[in-house]
């Protein structure tokens, strides 16, 4: 018996398909500045509020434990600094001034190239709080939900970047110990680093 079925194409292809097809992980972006409007859109794509407590990404129980920090290095219209994204107001709050790209790049296993990308979106969460929140389920659920949510946030940024013709790449190969020891001041209190999404122009081949 042949139980293999070729799936039929829809009569009209989904409008999402061109973006899904164009999505790519782009490494070694150009150091040229991006505009603050691009950083603003990338933040909204990552974690923008869409009404009634929802955001652009799904979240278990709509709690949204994943936070986004913008590390601005070369963003026209925004001084260099680490900024916390406040979804409800679509605003950023300065957490620490100065250029922190190189320091963030050292928290990865091998992505030194992040140091010259104009901006980085840093995903983080309080994993202990997430575990406690879902303690009535299996112990790991709360933390697992955080990682799954971070993946959705990353994919949103990928699809936005594909639409804008900019590059990004989820960098999740991290030096967890170093990040905990030396990176925590860039993040909200008690947060662990989950991943980094650089933003910038794609280097032509
Ligand atoms: C969970 C996860 C972790 C990743 N970590 C890194 C990383 O640390 N460094 C890196 O250069 N790329 C990283 N990537 C990007 C992958 O290398 C990339 O997705 C893969 O090469 C496939 O390419 P594509 O995304 O263009 O299809 C990661 C991707 C995922 C989903």
CSV table of C-alpha atoms in Angstrom, one decimal, residues 14-92:
chain,number,residue,atom,x,y,z
A,14,UNK,CA,-0.5,32.5,1.1
A,15,UNK,CA,0.7,36.1,1.3
A,16,UNK,CA,3.1,34.9,4.0
A,17,UNK,CA,5.0,32.6,1.7
A,18,UNK,CA,7.3,35.2,0.1
A,19,UNK,CA,8.6,36.3,3.5
A,20,UNK,CA,8.9,32.7,4.8
A,21,UNK,CA,10.9,31.9,1.7
A,22,UNK,CA,13.1,34.9,2.0
A,23,UNK,CA,13.9,34.3,5.7
A,24,UNK,CA,17.6,33.7,6.2
A,25,UNK,CA,20.2,33.8,9.0
A,26,UNK,CA,22.7,36.4,7.8
A,27,UNK,CA,26.0,36.6,9.6
A,28,UNK,CA,28.6,39.4,9.4
A,29,UNK,CA,26.4,42.4,8.7
A,30,UNK,CA,27.6,45.7,7.5
A,31,UNK,CA,28.7,48.1,10.2
A,32,UNK,CA,26.9,51.0,8.6
A,33,UNK,CA,24.3,52.6,10.9
A,34,UNK,CA,20.6,51.7,10.8
A,35,UNK,CA,17.9,54.3,11.4
A,36,UNK,CA,16.1,54.5,14.7
A,37,UNK,CA,12.9,53.8,12.7
A,38,UNK,CA,14.2,50.4,11.8
A,39,UNK,CA,15.2,49.6,15.4
A,40,UNK,CA,11.7,50.7,16.4
A,41,UNK,CA,10.0,48.4,13.9
A,42,UNK,CA,12.3,45.5,14.9
A,43,UNK,CA,11.3,45.9,18.5
A,44,UNK,CA,7.6,46.0,17.6
A,45,UNK,CA,8.0,42.9,15.5
A,46,UNK,CA,9.8,41.2,18.4
A,47,UNK,CA,7.4,42.1,21.2
A,48,UNK,CA,5.0,44.8,20.1
A,49,UNK,CA,1.6,45.1,21.9
A,50,UNK,CA,-1.3,44.1,19.7
A,51,UNK,CA,-4.1,44.8,22.2
A,52,UNK,CA,-5.8,43.1,25.1
A,53,UNK,CA,-2.5,42.0,26.6
A,54,UNK,CA,-1.4,40.2,23.5
A,55,UNK,CA,1.8,40.7,21.6
A,56,UNK,CA,3.2,39.8,18.2
A,57,UNK,CA,4.4,36.5,19.6
A,58,UNK,CA,2.4,33.9,21.5
A,59,UNK,CA,3.1,33.3,25.2
A,60,UNK,CA,1.9,30.6,27.6
A,61,UNK,CA,-1.0,32.1,29.6
A,62,UNK,CA,-0.1,35.4,27.8
A,63,UNK,CA,2.4,36.2,30.5
A,64,UNK,CA,5.2,37.2,28.1
A,65,UNK,CA,8.2,36.6,30.3
A,66,UNK,CA,10.7,37.2,27.5
A,67,UNK,CA,12.1,40.7,27.5
A,68,UNK,CA,13.9,42.5,24.7
A,69,UNK,CA,16.9,44.8,25.3
A,70,UNK,CA,18.1,47.0,22.5
A,71,UNK,CA,21.9,47.3,22.4
A,72,UNK,CA,22.3,50.4,20.2
A,73,UNK,CA,25.8,51.0,18.8
A,74,UNK,CA,25.3,52.7,15.4
A,75,UNK,CA,21.6,53.7,15.3
A,76,UNK,CA,21.0,57.1,13.7
A,77,UNK,CA,18.8,59.1,16.0
A,78,UNK,CA,19.5,57.1,19.2
A,79,UNK,CA,22.5,57.5,21.4
A,80,UNK,CA,24.6,54.4,22.0
A,81,UNK,CA,23.3,52.4,25.0
A,82,UNK,CA,21.4,49.5,26.4
A,83,UNK,CA,17.6,50.1,26.3
A,84,UNK,CA,14.8,48.0,27.8
A,85,UNK,CA,11.8,47.7,25.5
A,86,UNK,CA,8.5,48.6,27.1
A,87,UNK,CA,5.9,46.9,24.9
A,88,UNK,CA,2.8,48.5,26.3
A,89,UNK,CA,4.0,52.0,25.4
A,90,UNK,CA,6.2,51.0,22.5
A,91,UNK,CA,9.0,52.9,24.3
A,92,UNK,CA,12.6,52.2,25.3
